[in-house]
Tab-separated table of C-alpha atoms in Angstrom:
chain	number	residue	atom	x	y	z
A	9	UNK	CA	-9.771	8.191	-2.671
A	10	UNK	CA	-11.661	9.344	0.372
A	11	UNK	CA	-13.223	6.005	1.201
A	12	UNK	CA	-9.998	4.569	2.597
A	13	UNK	CA	-10.319	3.187	6.068
A	14	UNK	CA	-7.750	4.045	8.652
A	15	UNK	CA	-6.274	1.339	10.770
A	16	UNK	CA	-7.786	1.021	14.236
A	17	UNK	CA	-5.824	2.860	16.879
A	18	UNK	CA	-3.477	0.889	18.979
A	19	UNK	CA	-4.830	0.399	22.461
A	20	UNK	CA	-2.560	1.730	25.144
A	21	UNK	CA	-0.405	-1.319	25.474
A	22	UNK	CA	2.438	-1.329	27.884
A	23	UNK	CA	4.086	-4.484	26.748
A	24	UNK	CA	4.398	-5.370	23.116
A	25	UNK	CA	6.368	-8.306	21.888
A	26	UNK	CA	10.084	-7.594	22.081
A	27	UNK	CA	11.676	-8.975	18.959
A	28	UNK	CA	15.114	-7.482	18.484
A	29	UNK	CA	16.013	-10.162	15.931
A	30	UNK	CA	13.418	-8.962	13.464
A	31	UNK	CA	14.520	-5.337	13.423
A	32	UNK	CA	18.183	-6.408	13.254
A	33	UNK	CA	17.539	-8.472	10.138
A	34	UNK	CA	15.413	-5.698	8.631
A	35	UNK	CA	18.191	-3.159	9.218
A	36	UNK	CA	20.806	-5.439	7.707
A	37	UNK	CA	18.624	-6.071	4.666
A	38	UNK	CA	17.905	-2.379	4.149
A	39	UNK	CA	21.535	-1.302	4.460
A	40	UNK	CA	22.752	-3.950	2.024
A	41	UNK	CA	19.989	-3.009	-0.390
A	42	UNK	CA	21.046	0.643	-0.172
A	43	UNK	CA	24.691	-0.239	-0.710
A	44	UNK	CA	23.900	-2.329	-3.758
A	45	UNK	CA	21.987	0.547	-5.317
A	46	UNK	CA	24.828	3.001	-4.694
A	47	UNK	CA	27.732	1.065	-6.098
A	48	UNK	CA	30.216	3.923	-5.739
A	49	UNK	CA	30.109	3.660	-1.943
A	50	UNK	CA	30.886	0.001	-2.327
A	51	UNK	CA	33.852	0.429	-4.652
A	52	UNK	CA	35.461	3.620	-3.287
A	53	UNK	CA	37.190	2.114	-0.230
A	54	UNK	CA	38.472	-0.808	-2.285
A	55	UNK	CA	39.975	1.468	-4.927
A	56	UNK	CA	41.574	3.599	-2.233
A	57	UNK	CA	43.008	0.477	-0.625
A	58	UNK	CA	44.425	-0.703	-3.924
A	59	UNK	CA	45.838	2.731	-4.764
A	60	UNK	CA	47.715	3.170	-1.499
A	61	UNK	CA	49.211	-0.286	-1.823
A	62	UNK	CA	50.286	0.267	-5.436
A	63	UNK	CA	51.845	3.641	-4.762
A	64	UNK	CA	54.037	2.310	-1.983
A	65	UNK	CA	56.470	0.287	-4.108
A	66	UNK	CA	56.703	3.251	-6.483
A	67	UNK	CA	57.464	5.673	-3.697
A	68	UNK	CA	59.703	3.586	-1.477
A	69	UNK	CA	61.476	0.960	-3.492
A	70	UNK	CA	60.498	-1.995	-5.626
A	71	UNK	CA	63.130	-4.101	-3.749
A	72	UNK	CA	61.379	-7.287	-2.480
A	73	UNK	CA	63.425	-7.400	0.754
A	74	UNK	CA	62.393	-3.874	1.733
A	75	UNK	CA	58.755	-4.340	0.709
A	76	UNK	CA	58.612	-7.608	2.597
A	77	UNK	CA	59.345	-5.878	5.894
A	78	UNK	CA	56.943	-3.033	5.128
A	79	UNK	CA	54.097	-5.206	3.856
A	80	UNK	CA	52.234	-5.937	7.137
A	81	UNK	CA	52.202	-2.284	8.126
A	82	UNK	CA	51.273	-1.009	4.670
A	83	UNK	CA	48.373	-3.395	4.231
A	84	UNK	CA	47.039	-2.677	7.706
A	85	UNK	CA	47.408	1.098	7.454
A	86	UNK	CA	45.788	1.113	4.027
A	87	UNK	CA	42.889	-0.994	5.319
A	88	UNK	CA	42.507	1.277	8.327
A	89	UNK	CA	42.447	4.436	6.241
A	90	UNK	CA	39.952	3.041	3.740
A	91	UNK	CA	37.634	2.076	6.593
A	92	UNK	CA	37.967	5.585	7.956
A	93	UNK	CA	37.245	7.040	4.516
A	94	UNK	CA	33.965	5.158	4.295
A	95	UNK	CA	32.988	5.989	7.867
A	96	UNK	CA	31.728	9.534	7.285
A	97	UNK	CA	28.844	8.363	5.125
A	98	UNK	CA	27.510	5.858	7.638
A	99	UNK	CA	24.823	8.085	9.150
A	100	UNK	CA	25.058	11.125	6.886
A	101	UNK	CA	22.486	10.187	4.255
A	102	UNK	CA	20.042	9.024	6.928
A	103	UNK	CA	20.565	12.310	8.729
A	104	UNK	CA	20.045	14.405	5.628
A	105	UNK	CA	16.847	12.783	4.403
A	106	UNK	CA	15.248	12.530	7.828
A	107	UNK	CA	15.349	8.736	8.153
A	108	UNK	CA	17.559	9.077	11.195
A	109	UNK	CA	14.876	11.049	13.065
A	110	UNK	CA	12.416	8.285	12.314
A	111	UNK	CA	14.829	5.643	13.578
A	112	UNK	CA	15.392	7.607	16.790
A	113	UNK	CA	11.649	7.993	17.319
A	114	UNK	CA	10.779	4.378	16.652
A	115	UNK	CA	9.961	2.183	19.627
A	116	UNK	CA	12.662	-0.269	18.551
A	117	UNK	CA	15.805	-0.458	20.689
A	118	UNK	CA	18.214	1.961	19.040
A	119	UNK	CA	21.373	0.021	19.769
A	120	UNK	CA	20.070	-2.980	17.814
A	121	UNK	CA	19.396	-0.824	14.758
A	122	UNK	CA	22.795	0.803	15.164
A	123	UNK	CA	24.538	-2.549	15.511
A	124	UNK	CA	22.764	-3.721	12.355
A	125	UNK	CA	23.922	-0.644	10.476
A	126	UNK	CA	27.525	-1.048	11.610
A	127	UNK	CA	27.632	-4.740	10.760
A	128	UNK	CA	26.147	-4.047	7.334
A	129	UNK	CA	28.742	-1.318	6.891
A	130	UNK	CA	31.489	-3.765	7.792
A	131	UNK	CA	30.110	-6.279	5.312
A	132	UNK	CA	30.449	-3.744	2.502
A	133	UNK	CA	33.825	-2.269	3.535
A	134	UNK	CA	35.806	-4.374	6.018
A	135	UNK	CA	34.928	-7.751	4.611
A	136	UNK	CA	35.842	-6.972	0.977
A	137	UNK	CA	39.066	-5.337	2.223
A	138	UNK	CA	39.928	-8.483	4.142
A	139	UNK	CA	39.263	-10.613	1.083
A	140	UNK	CA	41.345	-8.329	-1.107
A	141	UNK	CA	44.245	-8.079	1.344
A	142	UNK	CA	46.056	-11.311	0.288
A	143	UNK	CA	46.217	-10.019	-3.280
A	144	UNK	CA	47.855	-6.808	-2.155
A	145	UNK	CA	50.118	-8.685	0.229
A	146	UNK	CA	51.385	-10.755	-2.702
A	147	UNK	CA	52.075	-7.544	-4.595
A	148	UNK	CA	54.166	-6.391	-1.637
A	149	UNK	CA	56.061	-9.682	-1.396
A	150	UNK	CA	54.628	-10.698	1.967
A	151	UNK	CA	55.839	-14.295	2.554
A	152	UNK	CA	53.159	-16.957	2.191
A	153	UNK	CA	53.446	-17.872	5.884
A	154	UNK	CA	52.182	-14.400	6.781
A	155	UNK	CA	48.903	-14.703	4.862
A	156	UNK	CA	46.970	-16.553	7.552
A	157	UNK	CA	47.979	-13.953	10.112
A	158	UNK	CA	47.034	-11.107	7.794
A	159	UNK	CA	43.589	-12.427	6.889
A	160	UNK	CA	42.735	-13.501	10.428
A	161	UNK	CA	43.898	-10.260	12.013
A	162	UNK	CA	41.963	-8.187	9.463
A	163	UNK	CA	38.904	-10.384	9.902
A	164	UNK	CA	38.866	-9.745	13.641
A	165	UNK	CA	40.288	-6.219	13.516
A	166	UNK	CA	38.199	-4.476	10.846
A	167	UNK	CA	34.839	-4.938	12.657
A	168	UNK	CA	36.396	-3.160	15.637
A	169	UNK	CA	37.476	-0.343	13.315
A	170	UNK	CA	33.908	-0.053	11.998
A	171	UNK	CA	32.408	-0.034	15.495
A	172	UNK	CA	34.799	2.591	16.838
A	173	UNK	CA	34.580	4.665	13.664
A	174	UNK	CA	30.802	4.679	13.930
A	175	UNK	CA	31.038	6.457	17.289
A	176	UNK	CA	32.966	9.246	15.580
A	177	UNK	CA	30.524	9.276	12.669
A	178	UNK	CA	27.576	9.524	15.063
A	179	UNK	CA	29.162	12.391	16.988
A	180	UNK	CA	29.929	14.415	13.869
A	181	UNK	CA	26.855	13.664	11.774
A	182	UNK	CA	25.221	16.983	12.692
A	183	UNK	CA	28.201	18.984	11.478
A	184	UNK	CA	28.549	20.162	7.915
A	185	UNK	CA	32.108	18.966	7.484
A	186	UNK	CA	32.658	16.170	9.920
A	187	UNK	CA	35.248	14.261	7.913
A	188	UNK	CA	38.385	15.702	9.469
A	189	UNK	CA	36.936	15.684	12.939
A	190	UNK	CA	36.117	11.985	12.678
A	191	UNK	CA	39.764	11.215	11.959
A	192	UNK	CA	40.897	13.236	14.962
A	193	UNK	CA	38.379	11.580	17.250
A	194	UNK	CA	38.817	8.070	16.057
A	195	UNK	CA	42.450	7.612	15.037
A	196	UNK	CA	43.791	7.431	18.618
A	197	UNK	CA	41.330	4.629	19.286
A	198	UNK	CA	42.425	2.823	16.124
A	199	UNK	CA	46.038	2.621	17.277
A	200	UNK	CA	45.718	-0.451	19.548
A	201	UNK	CA	43.980	-2.373	16.770
A	202	UNK	CA	46.720	-1.391	14.349
A	203	UNK	CA	49.476	-2.436	16.755
A	204	UNK	CA	48.050	-5.861	17.517
A	205	UNK	CA	47.026	-6.379	13.909
A	206	UNK	CA	50.477	-5.780	12.455
A	207	UNK	CA	52.066	-7.683	15.329
A	208	UNK	CA	49.941	-10.688	14.413
A	209	UNK	CA	51.133	-10.545	10.813
A	210	UNK	CA	54.762	-10.167	11.888
A	211	UNK	CA	54.400	-13.120	14.230
A	212	UNK	CA	52.930	-15.217	11.427
A	213	UNK	CA	55.793	-14.271	9.088
A	214	UNK	CA	58.443	-15.243	11.622
A	215	UNK	CA	56.612	-18.442	12.559
A	216	UNK	CA	55.726	-17.398	16.107
A	217	UNK	CA	52.339	-18.343	17.604
A	218	UNK	CA	49.539	-15.970	16.590
A	219	UNK	CA	47.016	-16.837	19.249
A	220	UNK	CA	48.033	-14.116	21.708
A	221	UNK	CA	47.666	-11.245	19.264
A	222	UNK	CA	44.445	-12.586	17.836
A	223	UNK	CA	43.048	-13.049	21.338
A	224	UNK	CA	43.793	-9.410	22.116
A	225	UNK	CA	42.122	-8.318	18.878
A	226	UNK	CA	39.185	-10.534	19.787
A	227	UNK	CA	38.996	-8.928	23.210
A	228	UNK	CA	38.905	-5.479	21.601
A	229	UNK	CA	36.153	-6.654	19.291
A	230	UNK	CA	34.126	-8.101	22.177
A	231	UNK	CA	34.466	-4.835	24.047
A	232	UNK	CA	33.476	-2.927	20.917
A	233	UNK	CA	30.379	-5.032	20.210
A	234	UNK	CA	29.223	-4.684	23.801
A	235	UNK	CA	29.878	-0.979	24.351
A	236	UNK	CA	30.127	0.818	21.006
A	237	UNK	CA	26.410	0.499	20.037
A	238	UNK	CA	25.416	2.164	23.303
A	239	UNK	CA	27.889	4.989	22.709
A	240	UNK	CA	26.765	5.341	19.083
A	241	UNK	CA	23.100	5.468	20.095
A	242	UNK	CA	23.784	8.145	22.711
A	243	UNK	CA	25.930	10.127	20.253
A	244	UNK	CA	23.182	10.023	17.617
A	245	UNK	CA	20.598	11.355	20.068
A	246	UNK	CA	22.919	14.229	20.943
A	247	UNK	CA	23.698	14.999	17.292
A	248	UNK	CA	20.046	15.047	16.236
A	249	UNK	CA	18.967	17.009	19.291
A	250	UNK	CA	21.371	19.850	18.483
B	2	UNK	CA	-14.027	15.593	29.826
B	3	UNK	CA	-11.556	12.796	29.326
B	4	UNK	CA	-8.074	12.971	30.720
B	5	UNK	CA	-5.641	14.861	28.516
B	6	UNK	CA	-3.361	12.706	26.392
B	7	UNK	CA	-0.543	15.167	26.336
B	8	UNK	CA	0.140	17.776	28.962
B	9	UNK	CA	2.705	20.489	28.512
B	10	UNK	CA	3.609	22.255	31.722
B	11	UNK	CA	5.563	25.489	31.907
B	12	UNK	CA	7.732	24.859	28.873
B	13	UNK	CA	10.686	27.120	28.294
B	14	UNK	CA	13.028	27.106	25.343
B	15	UNK	CA	15.842	29.409	24.444
B	16	UNK	CA	17.838	29.419	21.252
B	17	UNK	CA	20.959	31.508	20.690
B	18	UNK	CA	20.086	33.792	23.632
B	19	UNK	CA	16.601	34.336	22.245
B	20	UNK	CA	13.642	33.078	24.237
B	21	UNK	CA	11.390	31.199	21.817
B	22	UNK	CA	8.682	30.574	24.370
B	23	UNK	CA	8.304	30.562	28.128
B	24	UNK	CA	5.547	29.546	30.542
B	25	UNK	CA	3.984	27.603	27.707
B	26	UNK	CA	1.342	25.285	29.113
B	27	UNK	CA	-1.443	23.490	27.305
B	28	UNK	CA	-3.303	20.199	27.321
B	29	UNK	CA	-4.207	18.096	24.337
B	30	UNK	CA	-7.259	15.864	24.578
B	31	UNK	CA	-8.181	12.811	22.526
B	32	UNK	CA	-9.944	13.802	19.330
B	33	UNK	CA	-8.348	17.216	19.103
B	34	UNK	CA	-6.533	18.842	16.224
B	35	UNK	CA	-4.113	21.466	17.443
B	36	UNK	CA	-2.419	23.870	15.088
B	37	UNK	CA	0.741	25.617	16.186
B	38	UNK	CA	0.936	29.033	14.584
B	39	UNK	CA	3.592	31.659	14.363
B	40	UNK	CA	5.767	33.479	11.909
B	41	UNK	CA	8.913	31.971	10.442
B	42	UNK	CA	11.474	31.485	13.142
B	43	UNK	CA	8.960	31.654	15.984
B	44	UNK	CA	9.861	28.151	17.106
B	45	UNK	CA	7.096	25.976	15.642
B	46	UNK	CA	9.439	23.272	14.460
B	47	UNK	CA	11.451	23.510	17.666
B	48	UNK	CA	8.288	23.016	19.710
B	49	UNK	CA	7.253	19.979	17.683
B	50	UNK	CA	10.741	18.505	17.924
B	51	UNK	CA	10.693	18.999	21.681
B	52	UNK	CA	7.258	17.414	22.008
B	53	UNK	CA	8.270	14.428	19.901
B	54	UNK	CA	11.355	13.887	22.045
B	55	UNK	CA	13.930	14.678	19.349
B	56	UNK	CA	15.218	17.790	21.025
B	57	UNK	CA	16.033	18.059	24.685
B	58	UNK	CA	16.915	21.723	24.840
B	59	UNK	CA	14.025	22.760	27.036
B	60	UNK	CA	12.911	23.235	30.588
B	61	UNK	CA	9.539	22.181	31.894
B	62	UNK	CA	7.506	19.002	31.821
B	63	UNK	CA	5.846	17.033	29.079
B	64	UNK	CA	3.451	14.353	30.256
B	65	UNK	CA	1.983	11.605	28.104
B	66	UNK	CA	-1.045	9.923	29.669
B	67	UNK	CA	0.039	11.401	32.980
B	68	UNK	CA	3.651	10.210	33.046
B	69	UNK	CA	6.697	12.127	31.983
B	70	UNK	CA	7.801	11.347	28.420
B	71	UNK	CA	11.413	11.004	29.484
B	72	UNK	CA	10.472	8.293	31.990
B	73	UNK	CA	8.221	6.375	29.634
B	74	UNK	CA	9.957	7.115	26.345
B	75	UNK	CA	9.282	3.613	24.994
B	76	UNK	CA	5.540	3.787	25.567
B	77	UNK	CA	5.401	7.281	24.141
B	78	UNK	CA	7.350	6.420	20.989
B	79	UNK	CA	5.058	3.487	20.314
B	80	UNK	CA	2.094	5.851	20.231
B	81	UNK	CA	3.734	8.630	18.236
B	82	UNK	CA	3.936	9.304	14.543
B	83	UNK	CA	6.276	12.154	13.672
B	84	UNK	CA	6.423	13.743	10.266
B	85	UNK	CA	9.304	16.167	9.988
B	86	UNK	CA	10.693	18.688	7.540
B	87	UNK	CA	12.675	15.981	5.821
B	88	UNK	CA	10.303	13.326	4.635
B	89	UNK	CA	12.466	10.414	5.749
B	90	UNK	CA	12.264	8.783	2.347
B	91	UNK	CA	15.308	7.009	0.953
B	92	UNK	CA	15.885	8.171	-2.608
B	93	UNK	CA	17.305	4.894	-3.891
B	94	UNK	CA	14.543	2.738	-2.453
B	95	UNK	CA	11.085	2.361	-3.967
B	96	UNK	CA	7.992	3.660	-2.134
B	97	UNK	CA	7.090	0.106	-1.220
B	98	UNK	CA	10.534	-0.598	0.258
B	99	UNK	CA	10.461	2.672	2.163
B	100	UNK	CA	7.163	1.796	3.782
B	101	UNK	CA	8.313	-1.749	4.490
B	102	UNK	CA	11.182	-0.225	6.469
B	103	UNK	CA	8.691	1.823	8.494
B	104	UNK	CA	6.727	-1.336	9.117
B	105	UNK	CA	9.902	-2.900	10.499
B	106	UNK	CA	10.491	0.096	12.750
B	107	UNK	CA	6.926	0.115	14.055
B	108	UNK	CA	5.653	-3.356	14.774
B	109	UNK	CA	2.063	-2.064	14.887
B	110	UNK	CA	2.064	-1.681	11.101
B	111	UNK	CA	0.587	-4.437	9.002
B	112	UNK	CA	2.632	-5.078	5.834
B	113	UNK	CA	-0.514	-6.012	3.917
B	114	UNK	CA	-1.799	-2.446	4.255
B	115	UNK	CA	1.080	-0.927	2.293
B	116	UNK	CA	-0.377	-1.256	-1.239
B	117	UNK	CA	-3.665	0.178	-0.008
B	118	UNK	CA	-1.856	3.117	1.607
B	119	UNK	CA	0.117	3.826	-1.562
B	120	UNK	CA	-3.133	3.765	-3.492
B	121	UNK	CA	-4.678	6.178	-1.015
B	122	UNK	CA	-1.914	8.754	-1.536
B	123	UNK	CA	-2.188	8.400	-5.286
B	124	UNK	CA	1.006	6.505	-5.945
B	125	UNK	CA	-0.534	3.504	-7.681
B	126	UNK	CA	1.768	2.525	-10.512
B	127	UNK	CA	4.812	4.025	-8.801
B	128	UNK	CA	5.329	1.231	-6.272
B	129	UNK	CA	8.475	-0.034	-7.964
B	130	UNK	CA	9.969	3.276	-9.073
B	131	UNK	CA	12.964	4.463	-7.051
B	132	UNK	CA	11.990	7.576	-5.123
B	133	UNK	CA	14.659	9.762	-6.752
B	134	UNK	CA	12.672	9.425	-9.981
B	135	UNK	CA	9.576	10.819	-8.282
B	136	UNK	CA	8.699	14.479	-7.837
B	137	UNK	CA	9.120	16.351	-4.560
B	138	UNK	CA	5.407	16.152	-3.876
B	139	UNK	CA	5.319	12.437	-4.582
B	140	UNK	CA	8.186	11.921	-2.164
B	141	UNK	CA	6.200	13.707	0.536
B	142	UNK	CA	3.262	11.490	-0.349
B	143	UNK	CA	5.344	8.379	0.225
B	144	UNK	CA	5.981	9.576	3.736
B	145	UNK	CA	2.362	10.684	4.218
B	146	UNK	CA	1.277	7.145	3.326
B	147	UNK	CA	2.460	6.279	6.822
B	148	UNK	CA	-0.605	8.086	8.160
B	149	UNK	CA	-2.805	5.422	6.571
B	150	UNK	CA	-0.974	2.439	8.025
B	151	UNK	CA	0.063	3.728	11.414
B	152	UNK	CA	-1.941	2.905	14.495
B	153	UNK	CA	-0.358	5.614	16.622
B	154	UNK	CA	-2.857	7.887	18.384
B	155	UNK	CA	-0.630	10.977	18.395
B	156	UNK	CA	0.391	12.513	15.096
B	157	UNK	CA	2.935	15.310	15.128
B	158	UNK	CA	3.076	16.796	11.651
B	159	UNK	CA	5.501	19.546	10.734
B	160	UNK	CA	4.394	21.249	7.522
B	161	UNK	CA	2.790	18.091	6.141
B	162	UNK	CA	1.264	19.855	3.135
B	163	UNK	CA	4.432	21.326	1.641
B	164	UNK	CA	4.635	20.466	-2.067
B	165	UNK	CA	1.297	18.655	-1.975
B	166	UNK	CA	-1.300	19.665	-4.581
B	167	UNK	CA	-4.715	21.105	-3.676
B	168	UNK	CA	-6.622	17.878	-4.075
B	169	UNK	CA	-4.049	16.059	-1.980
B	170	UNK	CA	-4.351	18.648	0.768
B	171	UNK	CA	-8.126	18.242	0.830
B	172	UNK	CA	-7.778	14.470	1.135
B	173	UNK	CA	-5.261	14.845	3.946
B	174	UNK	CA	-7.506	17.267	5.791
B	175	UNK	CA	-10.305	14.747	5.634
B	176	UNK	CA	-7.849	12.180	6.915
B	177	UNK	CA	-6.934	14.363	9.889
B	178	UNK	CA	-10.615	14.750	10.735
B	179	UNK	CA	-11.151	11.018	10.481
B	180	UNK	CA	-8.192	10.446	12.775
B	181	UNK	CA	-9.567	12.929	15.284
B	182	UNK	CA	-13.016	11.370	15.160
B	183	UNK	CA	-11.618	7.953	16.045
B	184	UNK	CA	-10.036	9.446	19.144
B	185	UNK	CA	-6.641	10.329	17.742
B	186	UNK	CA	-4.819	13.575	18.243
B	187	UNK	CA	-3.032	15.761	15.740
B	188	UNK	CA	-0.493	18.486	16.380
B	189	UNK	CA	0.493	20.282	13.249
B	190	UNK	CA	2.068	23.346	11.763
B	191	UNK	CA	1.122	24.537	8.322
B	192	UNK	CA	1.010	27.707	6.291
B	193	UNK	CA	-1.948	26.395	4.302
B	194	UNK	CA	-5.378	27.781	5.048
B	195	UNK	CA	-7.149	24.792	6.489
B	196	UNK	CA	-10.749	24.144	5.500
B	197	UNK	CA	-11.263	22.347	8.738
B	198	UNK	CA	-10.488	25.478	10.730
B	199	UNK	CA	-13.549	25.209	12.917
B	200	UNK	CA	-12.326	21.854	14.226
B	201	UNK	CA	-8.903	23.168	15.024
B	202	UNK	CA	-7.600	24.694	18.222
B	203	UNK	CA	-4.721	27.088	17.788
B	204	UNK	CA	-1.647	28.004	19.748
B	205	UNK	CA	0.127	31.128	18.652
B	206	UNK	CA	3.801	31.247	19.445
B	207	UNK	CA	4.218	34.908	18.473
B	208	UNK	CA	2.345	35.972	21.571
B	209	UNK	CA	4.548	33.870	23.785
B	210	UNK	CA	7.946	34.878	22.592
B	211	UNK	CA	10.046	36.950	24.933
B	212	UNK	CA	13.226	38.810	24.217
């Protein structure tokens, strides 16, 4: 065993090739691989989503006319809460097994890794929720005209929820029980997304143009993609430093 | 003598109103192995976390090749390998996948070296076994395999020999010597009695602690 040769030392190089694409793809691949091996994380938010939506008709009223008016709000709130539920685990396992320290100490730009993690997280929570939403909307008697609005608004809105939620997750990752704190930190920031999201569905149901609401959701998403990774990266450094 | 790689100037750290160390100054030269000593709670891990840039709760200066590590964090991180209390091994991934992730994080690592590194730490035959099926020591070995593939000159190792068997420790000690002889630098804490003690310089934190 002792005859192994070490790699030659790196010479003091002050510019190495800057390839953010490669680390982004590697992060995405790793996160999806992890999610596929831990199926429960994948299924939990979906089951929660389904449960909330099924309990509503039982609790309120099975009357189609009442459910019809509630449907946009119920679907959106349920989607929002299931995203929030999944948020706490985003950095926790990396923090606990020390991978997060290694990510912070790597020469790779942290916000690219973070963006990769958040997008992967959206692909395993937000995207399935969006795909499942029409099914639940049918259960709640949402008119067929509203479907396009629902799917489009969730498609643009849920990535924003993941990005904003990740800031909260990064800030609370060093705490033993961060779950409640995340909700307090993040819910106020979720409100604009919720308002424009449900407004888009309502507009679609009543046959009004959707473009305005979707554009606002898109603007929120653009802002989130540009700024959230920087905030998340800074929050992670603070959390690990503590 | 060559210029010091790492210079620590007048470092001060306080934790919960307790001074862990103050006026701590030392230089680390290429080819040196430096062992940080002290009793439990004397601040060994804190010192290593500060030096690696994980913790910023300190006063004083840390210079890498003459420039402050906060100013040239990118350059410093490229030349650093940090091995912490938690091994940084994902339980659901296999050893090979874990190392492939490190290769993605550190572009200096050659993917082709991974099987050789796993062989060197005695994990041949376990390449495709998820790490949660491996023992604690084997998990540490997965992370220690990084030492074989990394090209970083500075190794900061916090208790690298925990849960490693005697033979493994001997191999790792030889590895540290080899790294030092090729001009690398090692900073480590350990409660093991090192056979290579005559090659090691020591810093004792107990003598530095205030009240």
